[in-house]
GROMACS .gro file of C-alpha atoms in nm:
model
  454
    1MET     CA    1  -0.971   3.723   1.040
    2ASN     CA    2  -0.740   3.946   0.848
    3ILE     CA    3  -0.531   3.684   0.657
    4ARG     CA    4  -0.300   3.956   0.530
    5SER     CA    5  -0.179   4.031   0.887
    6LEU     CA    6   0.178   3.919   0.936
    7ARG     CA    7   0.121   3.877   1.307
    8LEU     CA    8  -0.175   3.662   1.256
    9ARG     CA    9   0.003   3.450   1.002
   10LEU     CA   10   0.296   3.391   1.234
   11MET     CA   11   0.067   3.323   1.528
   12ALA     CA   12  -0.130   3.068   1.303
   13LEU     CA   13   0.198   2.901   1.197
   14ALA     CA   14   0.313   2.890   1.557
   15LEU     CA   15  -0.015   2.744   1.666
   16VAL     CA   16  -0.001   2.471   1.402
   17TRP     CA   17   0.366   2.388   1.482
   18VAL     CA   18   0.296   2.371   1.856
   19VAL     CA   19  -0.005   2.146   1.816
   20ILE     CA   20   0.175   1.917   1.592
   21SER     CA   21   0.481   1.910   1.812
   22LEU     CA   22   0.279   1.857   2.130
   23VAL     CA   23   0.065   1.586   1.977
   24ALA     CA   24   0.375   1.400   1.847
   25ALA     CA   25   0.529   1.446   2.185
   26ALA     CA   26   0.225   1.282   2.353
   27LEU     CA   27   0.237   0.987   2.120
   28VAL     CA   28   0.608   0.933   2.173
   29LEU     CA   29   0.569   0.963   2.557
   30GLN     CA   30   0.289   0.719   2.545
   31TYR     CA   31   0.504   0.476   2.322
   32LEU     CA   32   0.800   0.507   2.563
   33PHE     CA   33   0.580   0.465   2.873
   34THR     CA   34   0.425   0.145   2.718
   35ILE     CA   35   0.766   0.008   2.644
   36ASN     CA   36   0.884   0.070   2.992
   37MET     CA   37   0.576  -0.089   3.145
   38GLU     CA   38   0.624  -0.398   2.915
   39ARG     CA   39   0.986  -0.409   3.016
   40GLY     CA   40   0.885  -0.414   3.389
   41ALA     CA   41   0.640  -0.686   3.318
   42ARG     CA   42   0.906  -0.885   3.129
   43GLU     CA   43   1.142  -0.853   3.428
   44ASN     CA   44   0.872  -0.974   3.662
   45MET     CA   45   0.803  -1.276   3.433
   46GLU     CA   46   1.175  -1.349   3.413
   47ALA     CA   47   1.192  -1.361   3.786
   48ALA     CA   48   0.884  -1.568   3.806
   49MET     CA   49   1.017  -1.807   3.550
   50THR     CA   50   1.355  -1.844   3.731
   51ARG     CA   51   1.177  -1.934   4.059
   52LEU     CA   52   0.929  -2.162   3.873
   53ALA     CA   53   1.210  -2.350   3.712
   54ALA     CA   54   1.386  -2.387   4.044
   55SER     CA   55   1.065  -2.546   4.185
   56ILE     CA   56   0.997  -2.814   3.926
   57VAL     CA   57   1.000  -3.163   4.052
   58VAL     CA   58   1.189  -3.337   3.773
   59GLY     CA   59   1.039  -3.666   3.663
   60ALA     CA   60   0.698  -3.606   3.814
   61GLU     CA   61   0.395  -3.680   3.589
   62PRO     CA   62   0.232  -3.443   3.531
   63PRO     CA   63   0.496  -3.177   3.610
   64ALA     CA   64   0.466  -3.052   3.969
   65LEU     CA   65   0.627  -2.789   4.188
   66ALA     CA   66   0.811  -2.859   4.507
   67GLU     CA   67   0.658  -2.561   4.664
   68PRO     CA   68   0.380  -2.310   4.550
   69MET     CA   69   0.462  -1.984   4.404
   70PRO     CA   70   0.476  -1.718   4.679
   71ASP     CA   71   0.239  -1.474   4.479
   72PRO     CA   72  -0.122  -1.561   4.580
   73ARG     CA   73  -0.243  -1.455   4.250
   74TYR     CA   74  -0.118  -1.767   4.085
   75ALA     CA   75  -0.356  -1.962   4.309
   76THR     CA   76  -0.658  -1.741   4.262
   77PRO     CA   77  -0.879  -1.816   3.963
   78LEU     CA   78  -0.830  -1.540   3.700
   79GLY     CA   79  -0.597  -1.375   3.950
   80GLY     CA   80  -0.382  -1.197   3.697
   81ARG     CA   81  -0.070  -1.399   3.720
   82TYR     CA   82  -0.024  -1.733   3.535
   83TRP     CA   83   0.210  -2.026   3.480
   84GLN     CA   84   0.207  -2.339   3.266
   85ILE     CA   85   0.464  -2.620   3.246
   86GLU     CA   86   0.458  -2.877   2.960
   87ALA     CA   87   0.675  -3.189   2.965
   88LEU     CA   88   0.793  -3.203   2.599
   89GLU     CA   89   0.861  -3.572   2.612
   90SER     CA   90   0.530  -3.694   2.755
   91GLY     CA   91   0.320  -3.391   2.660
   92ALA     CA   92   0.171  -3.368   3.009
   93ILE     CA   93   0.076  -3.013   3.114
   94SER     CA   94   0.046  -2.854   3.456
   95ARG     CA   95  -0.090  -2.504   3.512
   96SER     CA   96  -0.163  -2.255   3.792
   97ARG     CA   97  -0.504  -2.246   3.955
   98SER     CA   98  -0.533  -1.898   3.804
   99MET     CA   99  -0.572  -2.038   3.452
  100TRP     CA  100  -0.908  -2.185   3.547
  101ASP     CA  101  -0.838  -2.516   3.364
  102GLU     CA  102  -0.757  -2.334   3.038
  103ASP     CA  103  -0.437  -2.400   2.846
  104ILE     CA  104  -0.196  -2.137   2.707
  105ALA     CA  105  -0.163  -2.180   2.341
  106VAL     CA  106   0.206  -2.149   2.289
  107PRO     CA  107   0.346  -2.134   1.932
  108ALA     CA  108   0.560  -2.436   1.839
  109ASP     CA  109   0.936  -2.376   1.872
  110PHE     CA  110   0.889  -2.026   1.995
  111GLU     CA  111   1.071  -1.849   2.281
  112GLY     CA  112   1.023  -1.514   2.403
  113VAL     CA  113   0.746  -1.261   2.482
  114PHE     CA  114   0.420  -1.268   2.298
  115HIS     CA  115   0.064  -1.138   2.345
  116GLN     CA  116  -0.245  -1.357   2.338
  117THR     CA  117  -0.617  -1.309   2.392
  118ALA     CA  118  -0.784  -1.547   2.640
  119PRO     CA  119  -1.125  -1.707   2.565
  120ASP     CA  120  -1.295  -1.453   2.782
  121ASN     CA  121  -1.132  -1.174   2.577
  122ARG     CA  122  -0.863  -1.096   2.839
  123GLN     CA  123  -0.536  -0.962   2.694
  124LEU     CA  124  -0.233  -1.141   2.818
  125ILE     CA  125   0.145  -1.079   2.787
  126LEU     CA  126   0.341  -1.409   2.809
  127LEU     CA  127   0.700  -1.536   2.831
  128THR     CA  128   0.787  -1.887   2.726
  129ARG     CA  129   1.110  -2.079   2.745
  130GLN     CA  130   1.233  -2.433   2.677
  131LEU     CA  131   1.443  -2.573   2.963
  132ARG     CA  132   1.635  -2.881   3.018
  133ILE     CA  133   1.664  -2.981   3.389
  134ASP     CA  134   1.875  -3.250   3.533
  135GLY     CA  135   1.702  -3.513   3.745
  136PRO     CA  136   1.760  -3.871   3.884
  137ALA     CA  137   1.661  -4.023   3.558
  138GLY     CA  138   1.853  -3.772   3.351
  139PRO     CA  139   1.778  -3.437   3.187
  140GLN     CA  140   1.415  -3.369   3.122
  141ALA     CA  141   1.280  -3.104   2.863
  142TYR     CA  142   1.011  -2.863   2.967
  143ARG     CA  143   0.834  -2.571   2.804
  144VAL     CA  144   0.770  -2.331   3.076
  145THR     CA  145   0.536  -2.025   3.020
  146VAL     CA  146   0.457  -1.742   3.258
  147GLY     CA  147   0.237  -1.448   3.205
  148GLU     CA  148   0.003  -1.183   3.338
  149ASP     CA  149  -0.294  -0.965   3.249
  150TYR     CA  150  -0.204  -0.691   3.009
  151ASP     CA  151  -0.523  -0.479   3.107
  152PRO     CA  152  -0.334  -0.298   3.404
  153ILE     CA  153  -0.056  -0.206   3.166
  154HIS     CA  154  -0.314  -0.070   2.914
  155ARG     CA  155  -0.504   0.125   3.180
  156ALA     CA  156  -0.185   0.274   3.325
  157THR     CA  157  -0.074   0.372   2.977
  158GLN     CA  158  -0.411   0.550   2.914
  159ALA     CA  159  -0.397   0.731   3.247
  160PHE     CA  160  -0.045   0.840   3.174
  161LEU     CA  161  -0.158   0.971   2.831
  162VAL     CA  162  -0.443   1.175   2.995
  163ASP     CA  163  -0.203   1.326   3.256
  164ALA     CA  164   0.069   1.393   2.993
  165SER     CA  165  -0.194   1.553   2.761
  166GLN     CA  166  -0.296   1.801   3.026
  167LEU     CA  167   0.060   1.883   3.111
  168LEU     CA  168   0.141   1.928   2.740
  169ALA     CA  169  -0.179   2.137   2.683
  170LEU     CA  170  -0.056   2.372   2.965
  171LEU     CA  171   0.285   2.376   2.809
  172GLY     CA  172   0.127   2.468   2.476
  173VAL     CA  173  -0.058   2.762   2.628
  174VAL     CA  174   0.264   2.885   2.782
  175ILE     CA  175   0.462   2.846   2.446
  176LEU     CA  176   0.187   3.032   2.248
  177ALA     CA  177   0.183   3.309   2.508
  178ALA     CA  178   0.558   3.340   2.485
  179ALA     CA  179   0.527   3.325   2.102
  180TYR     CA  180   0.269   3.612   2.118
  181LEU     CA  181   0.493   3.827   2.329
  182LEU     CA  182   0.795   3.744   2.104
  183LEU     CA  183   0.590   3.851   1.794
  184ARG     CA  184   0.477   4.170   1.963
  185LEU     CA  185   0.834   4.255   2.051
  186GLY     CA  186   0.964   4.130   1.714
  187LEU     CA  187   0.710   4.329   1.514
  188GLY     CA  188   0.725   4.634   1.721
  189PRO     CA  189   0.957   4.815   1.479
  190VAL     CA  190   0.696   4.754   1.199
  191SER     CA  191   0.437   4.932   1.426
  192ARG     CA  192   0.684   5.221   1.481
  193ILE     CA  193   0.730   5.250   1.092
  194ARG     CA  194   0.344   5.266   1.060
  195GLN     CA  195   0.323   5.537   1.310
  196ALA     CA  196   0.607   5.721   1.145
  197ILE     CA  197   0.430   5.704   0.821
  198GLU     CA  198   0.103   5.836   0.983
  199ALA     CA  199   0.305   6.123   1.120
  200VAL     CA  200   0.408   6.200   0.766
  201ARG     CA  201   0.052   6.179   0.649
  202HIS     CA  202  -0.063   6.414   0.918
  203GLY     CA  203   0.199   6.666   0.823
  204GLU     CA  204   0.382   6.644   1.149
  205THR     CA  205   0.706   6.546   0.988
  206SER     CA  206   0.828   6.512   0.621
  207ARG     CA  207   1.046   6.207   0.668
  208LEU     CA  208   1.038   5.872   0.865
  209GLU     CA  209   1.214   5.968   1.184
  210GLY     CA  210   1.314   5.736   1.472
  211THR     CA  211   1.550   5.449   1.551
  212PHE     CA  212   1.474   5.127   1.366
  213PRO     CA  213   1.645   4.784   1.353
  214SER     CA  214   1.941   4.760   1.109
  215GLU     CA  215   1.737   4.502   0.906
  216LEU     CA  216   1.482   4.782   0.828
  217ASP     CA  217   1.724   5.057   0.761
  218SER     CA  218   1.717   4.989   0.371
  219MET     CA  219   1.335   4.994   0.367
  220VAL     CA  220   1.315   5.312   0.567
  221ASP     CA  221   1.579   5.481   0.342
  222GLU     CA  222   1.373   5.376   0.035
  223ILE     CA  223   1.047   5.517   0.179
  224ASN     CA  224   1.222   5.845   0.277
  225GLY     CA  225   1.364   5.856  -0.077
  226LEU     CA  226   1.020   5.812  -0.226
  227LEU     CA  227   0.881   6.084   0.007
  228GLU     CA  228   1.156   6.328  -0.115
  229VAL     CA  229   1.080   6.242  -0.478
  230ARG     CA  230   0.709   6.289  -0.432
  231GLU     CA  231   0.758   6.627  -0.253
  232VAL     CA  232   0.996   6.743  -0.522
  233MET     CA  233   0.774   6.633  -0.805
  234SER     CA  234   0.464   6.785  -0.639
  235ASP     CA  235   0.633   7.117  -0.583
  236ARG     CA  236   0.769   7.123  -0.924
  237ALA     CA  237   0.435   7.047  -1.084
  238ARG     CA  238   0.267   7.326  -0.870
  239ALA     CA  239   0.548   7.560  -0.964
  240ARG     CA  240   0.513   7.478  -1.338
  241ALA     CA  241   0.141   7.522  -1.324
  242ALA     CA  242   0.171   7.847  -1.153
  243ASP     CA  243   0.439   7.971  -1.386
  244LEU     CA  244   0.239   7.862  -1.678
  245ALA     CA  245  -0.062   8.041  -1.556
  246HIS     CA  246   0.108   8.363  -1.467
  247GLY     CA  247   0.293   8.346  -1.794
  248LEU     CA  248  -0.033   8.352  -1.981
  249LYS     CA  249  -0.177   8.643  -1.795
  250THR     CA  250   0.055   8.906  -1.974
  251PRO     CA  251  -0.038   8.778  -2.336
  252LEU     CA  252  -0.408   8.775  -2.229
  253ALA     CA  253  -0.381   9.136  -2.102
  254ALA     CA  254  -0.234   9.220  -2.441
  255LEU     CA  255  -0.527   9.055  -2.615
  256HIS     CA  256  -0.758   9.270  -2.409
  257GLY     CA  257  -0.567   9.581  -2.531
  258ILE     CA  258  -0.594   9.462  -2.891
  259ALA     CA  259  -0.964   9.413  -2.851
  260ASP     CA  260  -1.005   9.765  -2.726
  261ARG     CA  261  -0.808   9.907  -3.017
  262LEU     CA  262  -1.017   9.708  -3.266
  263ARG     CA  263  -1.329   9.850  -3.110
  264GLN     CA  264  -1.195  10.207  -3.145
  265THR     CA  265  -1.120  10.151  -3.506
  266GLY     CA  266  -1.485  10.035  -3.562
  267ASN     CA  267  -1.434   9.654  -3.581
  268ALA     CA  268  -1.666   9.578  -3.297
  269HIS     CA  269  -1.743   9.226  -3.400
  270ASP     CA  270  -1.392   9.104  -3.400
  271ALA     CA  271  -1.327   9.308  -3.079
  272ASP     CA  272  -1.609   9.138  -2.898
  273LEU     CA  273  -1.492   8.787  -3.026
  274LEU     CA  274  -1.142   8.853  -2.913
  275GLN     CA  275  -1.266   8.987  -2.582
  276ASP     CA  276  -1.478   8.679  -2.520
  277LEU     CA  277  -1.195   8.439  -2.609
  278SER     CA  278  -0.942   8.614  -2.381
  279PHE     CA  279  -1.197   8.630  -2.101
  280GLU     CA  280  -1.259   8.256  -2.120
  281MET     CA  281  -0.881   8.192  -2.122
  282SER     CA  282  -0.837   8.403  -1.823
  283GLU     CA  283  -1.112   8.217  -1.638
  284ARG     CA  284  -0.945   7.878  -1.717
  285VAL     CA  285  -0.607   8.006  -1.607
  286ASP     CA  286  -0.757   8.114  -1.283
  287TYR     CA  287  -0.923   7.776  -1.257
  288GLN     CA  288  -0.581   7.593  -1.275
  289LEU     CA  289  -0.429   7.832  -1.033
  290ARG     CA  290  -0.703   7.759  -0.773
  291LEU     CA  291  -0.660   7.379  -0.837
  292SER     CA  292  -0.291   7.394  -0.790
  293VAL     CA  293  -0.323   7.509  -0.427
  294LEU     CA  294  -0.565   7.229  -0.321
  295ARG     CA  295  -0.406   6.987  -0.082
  296PRO     CA  296  -0.409   6.610  -0.161
  297ARG     CA  297  -0.525   6.418   0.136
  298THR     CA  298  -0.540   6.053   0.246
  299GLY     CA  299  -0.785   5.877   0.493
  300SER     CA  300  -0.527   5.921   0.770
  301ASP     CA  301  -0.519   6.300   0.744
  302ASN     CA  302  -0.722   6.496   0.997
  303ALA     CA  303  -0.815   6.864   0.980
  304SER     CA  304  -1.066   7.074   1.165
  305SER     CA  305  -1.224   7.389   1.022
  306SER     CA  306  -1.532   7.587   1.150
  307LEU     CA  307  -1.823   7.563   0.904
  308ASN     CA  308  -2.021   7.860   1.056
  309THR     CA  309  -1.720   8.094   1.057
  310THR     CA  310  -1.641   8.012   0.698
  311VAL     CA  311  -2.003   8.079   0.585
  312LEU     CA  312  -2.029   8.395   0.774
  313ARG     CA  313  -1.698   8.534   0.640
  314THR     CA  314  -1.802   8.443   0.287
  315VAL     CA  315  -2.140   8.620   0.321
  316ALA     CA  316  -1.963   8.932   0.454
  317VAL     CA  317  -1.726   8.932   0.143
  318LEU     CA  318  -2.014   8.876  -0.108
  319LYS     CA  319  -2.216   9.154   0.048
  320LYS     CA  320  -1.958   9.393  -0.058
  321THR     CA  321  -1.972   9.303  -0.427
  322SER     CA  322  -2.200   9.479  -0.679
  323ARG     CA  323  -2.423   9.174  -0.715
  324GLY     CA  324  -2.420   9.075  -0.344
  325GLU     CA  325  -2.522   9.405  -0.201
  326ASP     CA  326  -2.859   9.388  -0.381
  327LEU     CA  327  -2.947   9.057  -0.222
  328HIS     CA  328  -3.099   8.949   0.104
  329TRP     CA  329  -2.865   8.693   0.268
  330ILE     CA  330  -3.022   8.462   0.530
  331ALA     CA  331  -2.790   8.223   0.731
  332GLN     CA  332  -2.984   7.977   0.940
  333LEU     CA  333  -2.692   7.798   1.086
  334GLY     CA  334  -2.710   7.521   1.341
  335ALA     CA  335  -2.432   7.425   1.586
  336ASP     CA  336  -2.085   7.541   1.479
  337TYR     CA  337  -1.958   7.206   1.351
  338ALA     CA  338  -1.585   7.148   1.288
  339VAL     CA  339  -1.550   6.967   0.946
  340ASP     CA  340  -1.254   6.754   0.835
  341ILE     CA  341  -1.128   6.982   0.564
  342HIS     CA  342  -0.837   7.246   0.548
  343ARG     CA  343  -0.964   7.594   0.623
  344GLN     CA  344  -0.834   7.735   0.284
  345ASP     CA  345  -1.011   7.457   0.093
  346LEU     CA  346  -1.335   7.508   0.289
  347MET     CA  347  -1.320   7.881   0.209
  348GLU     CA  348  -1.273   7.810  -0.157
  349LEU     CA  349  -1.560   7.551  -0.161
  350VAL     CA  350  -1.809   7.777   0.017
  351GLY     CA  351  -1.703   8.076  -0.176
  352VAL     CA  352  -1.767   7.921  -0.534
  353LEU     CA  353  -2.106   7.783  -0.428
  354MET     CA  354  -2.229   8.100  -0.272
  355GLU     CA  355  -2.084   8.305  -0.557
  356ASN     CA  356  -2.274   8.086  -0.794
  357ALA     CA  357  -2.601   8.133  -0.587
  358SER     CA  358  -2.555   8.510  -0.577
  359LYS     CA  359  -2.505   8.514  -0.965
  360TRP     CA  360  -2.838   8.351  -1.022
  361ALA     CA  361  -3.050   8.466  -0.728
  362ALA     CA  362  -3.337   8.723  -0.786
  363SER     CA  363  -3.349   8.870  -0.441
  364ARG     CA  364  -3.257   8.610  -0.168
  365VAL     CA  365  -2.986   8.340  -0.078
  366VAL     CA  366  -3.058   8.118   0.215
  367VAL     CA  367  -2.781   7.910   0.374
  368THR     CA  368  -2.868   7.638   0.634
  369SER     CA  369  -2.658   7.378   0.813
  370ARG     CA  370  -2.731   7.059   1.011
  371ARG     CA  371  -2.586   6.733   1.118
  372GLU     CA  372  -2.655   6.391   0.971
  373GLY     CA  373  -2.470   6.113   1.146
  374PRO     CA  374  -2.092   6.162   1.118
  375ARG     CA  375  -2.141   6.445   0.846
  376ALA     CA  376  -2.228   6.804   0.836
  377VAL     CA  377  -2.468   6.908   0.564
  378LEU     CA  378  -2.462   7.264   0.413
  379GLU     CA  379  -2.754   7.374   0.191
  380ILE     CA  380  -2.740   7.684  -0.025
  381CYS     CA  381  -3.062   7.785  -0.187
  382ASP     CA  382  -3.159   8.087  -0.407
  383ASP     CA  383  -3.478   8.212  -0.557
  384GLY     CA  384  -3.346   8.228  -0.911
  385PRO     CA  385  -3.483   8.043  -1.219
  386GLY     CA  386  -3.367   7.710  -1.083
  387ILE     CA  387  -3.304   7.407  -1.306
  388SER     CA  388  -3.489   7.102  -1.422
  389ASP     CA  389  -3.422   6.734  -1.308
  390ASP     CA  390  -3.248   6.660  -1.633
  391GLN     CA  391  -3.020   6.957  -1.602
  392SER     CA  392  -2.928   6.873  -1.240
  393SER     CA  393  -2.740   6.571  -1.357
  394ARG     CA  394  -2.516   6.794  -1.583
  395LEU     CA  395  -2.420   7.052  -1.324
  396GLY     CA  396  -2.056   7.036  -1.220
  397GLU     CA  397  -1.927   6.907  -1.558
  398ARG     CA  398  -1.615   7.087  -1.639
  399GLY     CA  399  -1.674   7.390  -1.853
  400HIS     CA  400  -2.043   7.314  -1.897
  401ARG     CA  401  -2.291   7.606  -1.863
  402LEU     CA  402  -2.671   7.565  -1.852
  403ASP     CA  403  -2.739   7.935  -1.931
  404GLU     CA  404  -2.508   8.136  -2.166
  405SER     CA  405  -2.679   8.470  -2.070
  406LEU     CA  406  -2.460   8.545  -1.775
  407PRO     CA  407  -2.086   8.566  -1.793
  408GLY     CA  408  -1.864   8.270  -1.672
  409THR     CA  409  -1.712   7.958  -1.779
  410GLY     CA  410  -1.901   7.699  -1.569
  411LEU     CA  411  -1.580   7.605  -1.385
  412GLY     CA  412  -1.695   7.716  -1.036
  413LEU     CA  413  -1.896   7.399  -0.958
  414SER     CA  414  -1.615   7.184  -1.112
  415ILE     CA  415  -1.376   7.340  -0.850
  416ALA     CA  416  -1.623   7.254  -0.582
  417GLN     CA  417  -1.637   6.903  -0.696
  418GLU     CA  418  -1.264   6.868  -0.706
  419ILE     CA  419  -1.240   6.999  -0.347
  420LEU     CA  420  -1.509   6.756  -0.229
  421ALA     CA  421  -1.343   6.457  -0.395
  422LEU     CA  422  -1.015   6.535  -0.230
  423ASN     CA  423  -1.186   6.563   0.116
  424GLY     CA  424  -1.430   6.275   0.107
  425GLY     CA  425  -1.731   6.502   0.062
  426SER     CA  426  -2.044   6.483  -0.158
  427ILE     CA  427  -2.267   6.730  -0.346
  428ALA     CA  428  -2.622   6.710  -0.481
  429PHE     CA  429  -2.836   6.940  -0.673
  430GLY     CA  430  -3.214   7.000  -0.658
  431ARG     CA  431  -3.493   7.255  -0.661
  432ALA     CA  432  -3.516   7.478  -0.363
  433ASP     CA  433  -3.837   7.580  -0.190
  434LEU     CA  434  -3.759   7.933  -0.289
  435GLY     CA  435  -3.787   7.820  -0.656
  436GLY     CA  436  -3.416   7.830  -0.752
  437LEU     CA  437  -3.132   7.594  -0.714
  438MET     CA  438  -3.057   7.401  -0.401
  439VAL     CA  439  -2.694   7.281  -0.352
  440SER     CA  440  -2.655   7.032  -0.076
  441VAL     CA  441  -2.295   6.959   0.035
  442GLY     CA  442  -2.202   6.684   0.283
  443LEU     CA  443  -1.861   6.705   0.461
  444PRO     CA  444  -1.724   6.462   0.711
  445LEU     CA  445  -1.700   6.598   1.074
  446SER     CA  446  -1.353   6.621   1.224
  447ARG     CA  447  -1.250   6.342   1.468
  448LEU     CA  448  -1.278   6.573   1.773
  449ASP     CA  449  -1.624   6.706   1.682
  450ARG     CA  450  -1.736   6.357   1.596
  451ARG     CA  451  -1.668   6.242   1.937
  452GLU     CA  452  -1.817   6.541   2.107
  453VAL     CA  453  -2.143   6.540   1.909
  454GLY     CA  454  -2.173   6.162   1.893
   0.00000   0.00000   0.00000
C-alpha cells in the first residue's frame, strides 16, 4: 500500500472512524435494548406484585393466597415466573410451585430490583417489597418477592445485537462507499493538476491551464510562477552559453591567423603550439554549443524517433567526408524501431559515435540493430586497432584520449554519454569481431513501439 497516497490515508481514517462509530453504536444499542427489556420485566413484576398483594389472606399461617395467580408458569416447576411471601412477624414463608421448594434469598431491609443466581445456575431478576396489609387481627407485615428468569432477556439481547450488527455492517459499507465517492470528487481537482503538470512535461503547454477550485488557486499560481522562472533561467543560460561560445570564436580565429604569421616568419615551433591550443579551444567551444541544445527530459516525457532512418542519414553524410569515402559501410539493421529520444538528439548521438568509428576504422564500419525487451540496441563496430579491457573503462571520460596520434579532444564520446544520461540510455564498450572497437548503445523504445512490438 502506498502510505503516501492522500486518498488512501483519508480512506483509512474514514474506515477507522466508521468502524469505531459503528462498534460504539452497537454497544449503545445493546445497552438501551437491555434497559428496555429489564424495564418491561420490571413492569410485569410490579403488576404481578400488585395482584399478589391483593390475593394474600391476612393472618393465615403460613401466608396463603385467596386465589392462585392466573399465569400457569407460577404453578409449573421451574416455569420461569416465581413468587415468595414471608410473614415478617412469624418468619413463615410461602412460595410458588415454580420455586421447586427453594427459597429466594432476599437481602435484609432491601427493596427494589436485584439479580440472583439460583442453585442450578439460572439467572433471575427479582423485585421485592415490604408491605403492611390490614386484616381482622390488625395490620400484618409481609416481604413479598416476585421474579422471572433472566435468560430470555439475555437471549433476546444477543439476538438483537446480531441483527443490529448486520444492519450496522451494511450501513458501514454504504458509508464507506459514499466516502470513497466523496474522496474521488473532492480530490478530482488534484488529479486535474497532475494531468496539467504532465501536459507541461510533454511540451503540450507551458503553463498549468484549466479551471481549479479557489482553494488551489494560490498553489497553481506558484507552480506557474516556478515554471516561468525555470523557462526564463533555462533560456538565459542557453543564451549565455551560446553567446560565450560565439564570442570566443573570433579571438580563436585571430589566434589561427597569428599562428600562420609566426610560421611565415620561421617560428614553426611556437606556431604549431599556438595552432594546437587554438584548435583544442575551438573543439571545447563546439562541445559546449552542442550540449546547450540538448533537451532536459523527465520520465513522463515521450518522444519517438526512427532509429534506422537516423543511421542511414548519418552514413550518407559520413560517406561524403574525406575519411568516410574511403571506408566500406555496412548497415545490418533489423526492424525500424521507434526509440524514446528526440530526433535531433538521436542524430547527434549516432553522429558522434559513427564519426568516432570512421576516424579509427581501417577499412570497414558495421552497424547493427536489434531489440532486447523494452529497449533497442545499436552496435557500431570498426576494424581499427581496438582497445584493451582496461582502456574500455576509461572511454567516455571528458577530454580523455587513448591515442594522441589522431586529431581531436576526446569530447565526442562524452557528448554521447551526456545524451544517453538525459534519455535513460546506456552505453558499453568492447572488442568487435572485426578487431576494432565495438560500441553498444541501449535506448528505450517509445511507448507506441513498445506496445506494437510487445
